Amino acid sequence: MGALKGKRRQAMDWQDRIVVNPKVLVGKPVIKGTRIAVEFLMELLANGWTHEQILHSYPHLTREDIQAALHYATEVLKQEHVYPLPV
């Protein structure tokens, strides 16, 4: 039970690191204090970048920022509804 509680707390940490401000990148979710969008980080990871490569290229980011972006993306996908289109 303790491990599950720790995972739940980890999943909530994104709220401290991801912000949405209409004046920054047209309101896209970004890493707090940066103009680096969650979308951009997901694209880097999807293109095979490692955490180490991202941190080397963007030294103001932390490993926790990357994890927060992943947790944020997970939460957004959990809320998505898919409706089949009639054929």
Coordinates of N, CA, C and O in Angstrom, one line a residue:
M1 N 0.8 -1.2 0.0 CA 0.0 0.0 0.0 C 0.9 1.3 0.0 O 0.6 2.2 -0.6
G2 N 2.0 1.2 0.7 CA 2.9 2.4 0.8 C 3.5 2.7 -0.6 O 3.6 3.9 -0.9
A3 N 3.8 1.7 -1.4 CA 4.4 2.0 -2.7 C 3.4 2.7 -3.6 O 3.7 3.6 -4.4
L4 N 2.1 2.2 -3.5 CA 1.1 2.8 -4.3 C 0.9 4.3 -3.9 O 0.7 5.2 -4.7
K5 N 0.9 4.6 -2.6 CA 0.7 5.9 -2.1 C 1.9 6.8 -2.7 O 1.6 7.9 -3.1
G6 N 3.1 6.3 -2.7 CA 4.2 7.0 -3.2 C 4.0 7.3 -4.7 O 4.3 8.4 -5.2
K7 N 3.5 6.4 -5.5 CA 3.3 6.6 -6.9 C 2.2 7.6 -7.1 O 2.3 8.4 -8.0
R8 N 1.2 7.6 -6.3 CA 0.1 8.6 -6.4 C 0.7 10.0 -6.2 O 0.4 11.0 -6.8
R9 N 1.5 10.1 -5.2 CA 2.1 11.4 -4.9 C 3.0 11.9 -6.0 O 3.0 13.0 -6.4
Q10 N 3.8 11.0 -6.6 CA 4.6 11.3 -7.7 C 3.8 11.8 -8.9 O 4.1 12.8 -9.5
A11 N 2.7 11.2 -9.1 CA 1.8 11.6 -10.2 C 1.2 13.0 -10.0 O 0.9 13.7 -11.0
M12 N 1.1 13.4 -8.8 CA 0.6 14.7 -8.5 C 1.6 15.8 -8.6 O 1.3 17.0 -8.7
D13 N 2.9 15.5 -8.6 CA 3.9 16.5 -8.6 C 3.9 17.4 -9.8 O 4.4 18.5 -9.8
W14 N 3.3 16.9 -10.9 CA 3.3 17.7 -12.1 C 2.7 19.1 -11.9 O 3.0 20.1 -12.6
Q15 N 1.7 19.1 -11.0 CA 1.0 20.4 -10.8 C 1.9 21.5 -10.2 O 1.6 22.6 -10.4
D16 N 3.0 21.1 -9.6 CA 3.9 22.1 -9.1 C 4.9 22.6 -10.2 O 5.5 23.6 -10.0
R17 N 5.0 21.8 -11.3 CA 6.0 22.1 -12.3 C 5.5 22.5 -13.6 O 6.2 23.1 -14.5
I18 N 4.2 22.2 -13.9 CA 3.6 22.5 -15.2 C 2.6 23.7 -15.0 O 1.8 23.6 -14.2
V19 N 2.7 24.7 -15.9 CA 1.8 25.9 -15.7 C 1.2 26.2 -17.1 O 1.8 25.9 -18.1
V20 N 0.1 26.8 -17.1 CA -0.6 27.3 -18.3 C -0.9 28.7 -18.1 O -1.5 29.1 -17.1
N21 N -0.3 29.5 -19.0 CA -0.5 31.0 -18.9 C -0.7 31.5 -20.4 O 0.1 31.3 -21.2
P22 N -1.9 32.1 -20.6 CA -2.2 32.5 -21.9 C -1.2 33.5 -22.6 O -1.1 33.6 -23.8
K23 N -0.3 34.1 -21.7 CA 0.7 35.0 -22.2 C 2.0 34.3 -22.6 O 2.9 34.9 -23.1
V24 N 2.1 33.0 -22.3 CA 3.3 32.2 -22.6 C 2.9 31.1 -23.6 O 2.1 30.3 -23.3
L25 N 3.5 31.2 -24.8 CA 3.3 30.2 -25.8 C 1.8 29.9 -26.1 O 1.4 28.8 -26.2
V26 N 1.1 31.0 -26.1 CA -0.4 31.0 -26.4 C -1.1 30.0 -25.5 O -2.1 29.4 -25.9
G27 N -0.7 29.9 -24.3 CA -1.4 29.1 -23.3 C -1.1 27.6 -23.3 O -1.7 26.9 -22.6
K28 N 0.0 27.2 -24.0 CA 0.3 25.8 -24.0 C 0.9 25.5 -22.6 O 1.6 26.3 -22.0
P29 N 0.7 24.3 -22.1 CA 1.4 23.9 -20.9 C 2.9 23.9 -21.0 O 3.4 23.3 -22.0
V30 N 3.6 24.6 -20.1 CA 5.0 24.7 -20.1 C 5.6 24.3 -18.8 O 4.9 24.3 -17.8
I31 N 6.9 24.0 -18.8 CA 7.6 23.8 -17.5 C 7.7 25.2 -16.8 O 8.1 26.2 -17.5
K32 N 7.3 25.2 -15.6 CA 7.3 26.5 -14.8 C 8.6 27.2 -14.9 O 9.7 26.6 -14.8
G33 N 8.6 28.5 -15.2 CA 9.8 29.4 -15.3 C 10.5 29.3 -16.6 O 11.6 29.8 -16.7
T34 N 9.9 28.5 -17.6 CA 10.5 28.4 -18.9 C 9.5 28.7 -20.0 O 8.3 28.9 -19.7
R35 N 10.0 28.6 -21.2 CA 9.1 28.6 -22.4 C 9.2 27.3 -23.1 O 9.0 27.2 -24.3
I36 N 9.5 26.2 -22.3 CA 9.6 24.9 -22.9 C 8.3 24.2 -22.7 O 7.9 23.9 -21.5
A37 N 7.6 23.9 -23.8 CA 6.3 23.3 -23.7 C 6.4 21.8 -23.5 O 7.3 21.1 -23.9
V38 N 5.4 21.3 -22.8 CA 5.2 19.8 -22.5 C 5.2 19.1 -23.9 O 5.9 18.1 -24.1
E39 N 4.5 19.7 -24.8 CA 4.4 19.1 -26.2 C 5.8 19.0 -26.8 O 6.1 17.9 -27.4
F40 N 6.7 19.9 -26.6 CA 8.0 19.9 -27.2 C 8.8 18.8 -26.5 O 9.5 18.0 -27.2
L41 N 8.7 18.6 -25.2 CA 9.4 17.5 -24.5 C 8.9 16.2 -25.0 O 9.7 15.2 -25.2
M42 N 7.6 16.0 -25.2 CA 7.0 14.8 -25.6 C 7.6 14.5 -27.0 O 7.9 13.3 -27.4
E43 N 7.7 15.5 -27.9 CA 8.2 15.3 -29.2 C 9.7 14.8 -29.2 O 10.1 13.9 -29.9
L44 N 10.5 15.4 -28.3 CA 11.9 15.0 -28.2 C 12.0 13.6 -27.7 O 12.7 12.8 -28.3
L45 N 11.2 13.2 -26.7 CA 11.2 11.8 -26.2 C 10.7 10.8 -27.3 O 11.3 9.8 -27.5
A46 N 9.7 11.2 -28.1 CA 9.1 10.4 -29.1 C 10.2 10.2 -30.3 O 10.2 9.2 -30.9
N47 N 11.0 11.2 -30.4 CA 12.1 11.1 -31.4 C 13.3 10.4 -30.9 O 14.4 10.4 -31.6
G48 N 13.3 9.8 -29.7 CA 14.3 9.0 -29.2 C 15.4 9.7 -28.4 O 16.4 9.1 -28.0
W49 N 15.1 11.0 -28.0 CA 16.0 11.6 -27.1 C 16.0 11.0 -25.8 O 14.9 10.6 -25.3
T50 N 17.1 10.9 -25.1 CA 17.1 10.4 -23.7 C 17.0 11.5 -22.8 O 17.2 12.7 -23.2
H51 N 16.7 11.2 -21.5 CA 16.6 12.3 -20.5 C 18.0 13.0 -20.4 O 18.0 14.2 -20.3
E52 N 19.0 12.2 -20.6 CA 20.4 12.8 -20.5 C 20.6 13.8 -21.6 O 21.2 14.9 -21.4
Q53 N 20.2 13.5 -22.8 CA 20.3 14.4 -24.0 C 19.5 15.7 -23.7 O 20.0 16.8 -24.1
I54 N 18.3 15.5 -23.2 CA 17.5 16.7 -23.0 C 18.1 17.6 -21.9 O 18.2 18.8 -22.1
L55 N 18.6 17.0 -20.9 CA 19.2 17.8 -19.8 C 20.5 18.4 -20.2 O 20.8 19.6 -19.8
H56 N 21.2 17.8 -21.1 CA 22.4 18.4 -21.6 C 22.1 19.6 -22.5 O 22.8 20.6 -22.4
S57 N 21.1 19.4 -23.3 CA 20.7 20.5 -24.3 C 20.0 21.6 -23.6 O 20.0 22.8 -24.1
Y58 N 19.3 21.3 -22.5 CA 18.5 22.3 -21.8 C 18.8 22.2 -20.3 O 18.1 21.7 -19.5
P59 N 20.0 22.8 -20.0 CA 20.5 22.6 -18.6 C 19.7 23.2 -17.5 O 19.8 22.8 -16.3
H60 N 18.8 24.1 -17.8 CA 17.9 24.7 -16.8 C 16.8 23.7 -16.5 O 16.0 24.0 -15.5
L61 N 16.6 22.6 -17.2 CA 15.6 21.7 -16.9 C 16.1 20.6 -15.9 O 17.3 20.4 -15.8
T62 N 15.3 20.0 -15.2 CA 15.7 18.9 -14.2 C 15.0 17.6 -14.7 O 14.0 17.6 -15.4
R63 N 15.5 16.5 -14.1 CA 14.9 15.2 -14.4 C 13.4 15.2 -13.9 O 12.5 14.7 -14.5
E64 N 13.2 16.0 -12.8 CA 11.8 16.1 -12.3 C 10.9 16.8 -13.2 O 9.7 16.5 -13.3
D65 N 11.4 17.8 -13.9 CA 10.6 18.5 -14.9 C 10.2 17.6 -16.1 O 9.0 17.6 -16.5
I66 N 11.1 16.7 -16.5 CA 10.7 15.8 -17.6 C 9.7 14.8 -17.1 O 8.7 14.5 -17.7
Q67 N 9.9 14.3 -15.8 CA 8.9 13.4 -15.2 C 7.5 14.1 -15.1 O 6.5 13.5 -15.3
A68 N 7.5 15.3 -14.7 CA 6.3 16.1 -14.5 C 5.6 16.2 -15.9 O 4.4 16.0 -16.0
A69 N 6.3 16.4 -17.0 CA 5.7 16.5 -18.3 C 5.1 15.2 -18.7 O 4.0 15.2 -19.3
L70 N 5.8 14.1 -18.4 CA 5.2 12.8 -18.7 C 4.0 12.5 -17.9 O 3.0 12.0 -18.4
H71 N 4.0 12.9 -16.6 CA 2.8 12.7 -15.8 C 1.6 13.6 -16.3 O 0.5 13.1 -16.3
Y72 N 1.9 14.8 -16.7 CA 0.9 15.7 -17.2 C 0.3 15.1 -18.5 O -0.9 15.0 -18.6
A73 N 1.1 14.6 -19.4 CA 0.6 14.0 -20.6 C -0.2 12.8 -20.3 O -1.3 12.6 -21.0
T74 N 0.2 12.0 -19.4 CA -0.6 10.8 -18.9 C -2.0 11.3 -18.5 O -3.0 10.7 -18.8
E75 N -2.1 12.3 -17.6 CA -3.3 12.8 -17.1 C -4.2 13.3 -18.2 O -5.4 13.0 -18.2
V76 N -3.7 14.0 -19.2 CA -4.5 14.5 -20.3 C -5.0 13.4 -21.1 O -6.2 13.4 -21.5
L77 N -4.2 12.4 -21.4 CA -4.7 11.2 -22.1 C -5.8 10.4 -21.4 O -6.7 9.9 -22.0
K78 N -5.7 10.3 -20.1 CA -6.7 9.6 -19.3 C -8.0 10.3 -19.4 O -9.1 9.7 -19.3
Q79 N -8.0 11.6 -19.6 CA -9.3 12.4 -19.7 C -9.9 12.4 -21.1 O -11.0 12.8 -21.3
E80 N -9.1 11.9 -22.1 CA -9.5 11.9 -23.5 C -10.6 10.9 -23.7 O -10.6 9.8 -23.2
H81 N -11.6 11.3 -24.5 CA -12.7 10.4 -24.9 C -12.6 10.1 -26.4 O -12.5 11.1 -27.1
V82 N -12.7 8.9 -26.7 CA -12.7 8.5 -28.1 C -14.1 8.0 -28.5 O -14.6 7.1 -27.9
Y83 N -14.6 8.5 -29.6 CA -15.9 8.1 -30.1 C -15.7 7.6 -31.5 O -15.2 8.3 -32.4
P84 N -16.1 6.3 -31.7 CA -16.0 5.7 -33.1 C -16.9 6.5 -34.0 O -18.0 6.8 -33.7
L85 N -16.4 6.7 -35.2 CA -17.2 7.3 -36.3 C -17.9 6.2 -37.1 O -17.4 5.2 -37.4
P86 N -19.2 6.5 -37.4 CA -19.9 5.5 -38.2 C -19.3 5.4 -39.6 O -18.8 6.4 -40.2
V87 N -19.2 4.2 -40.1 CA -18.6 3.9 -41.4 C -19.6 4.0 -42.5 O -20.7 3.6 -42.4

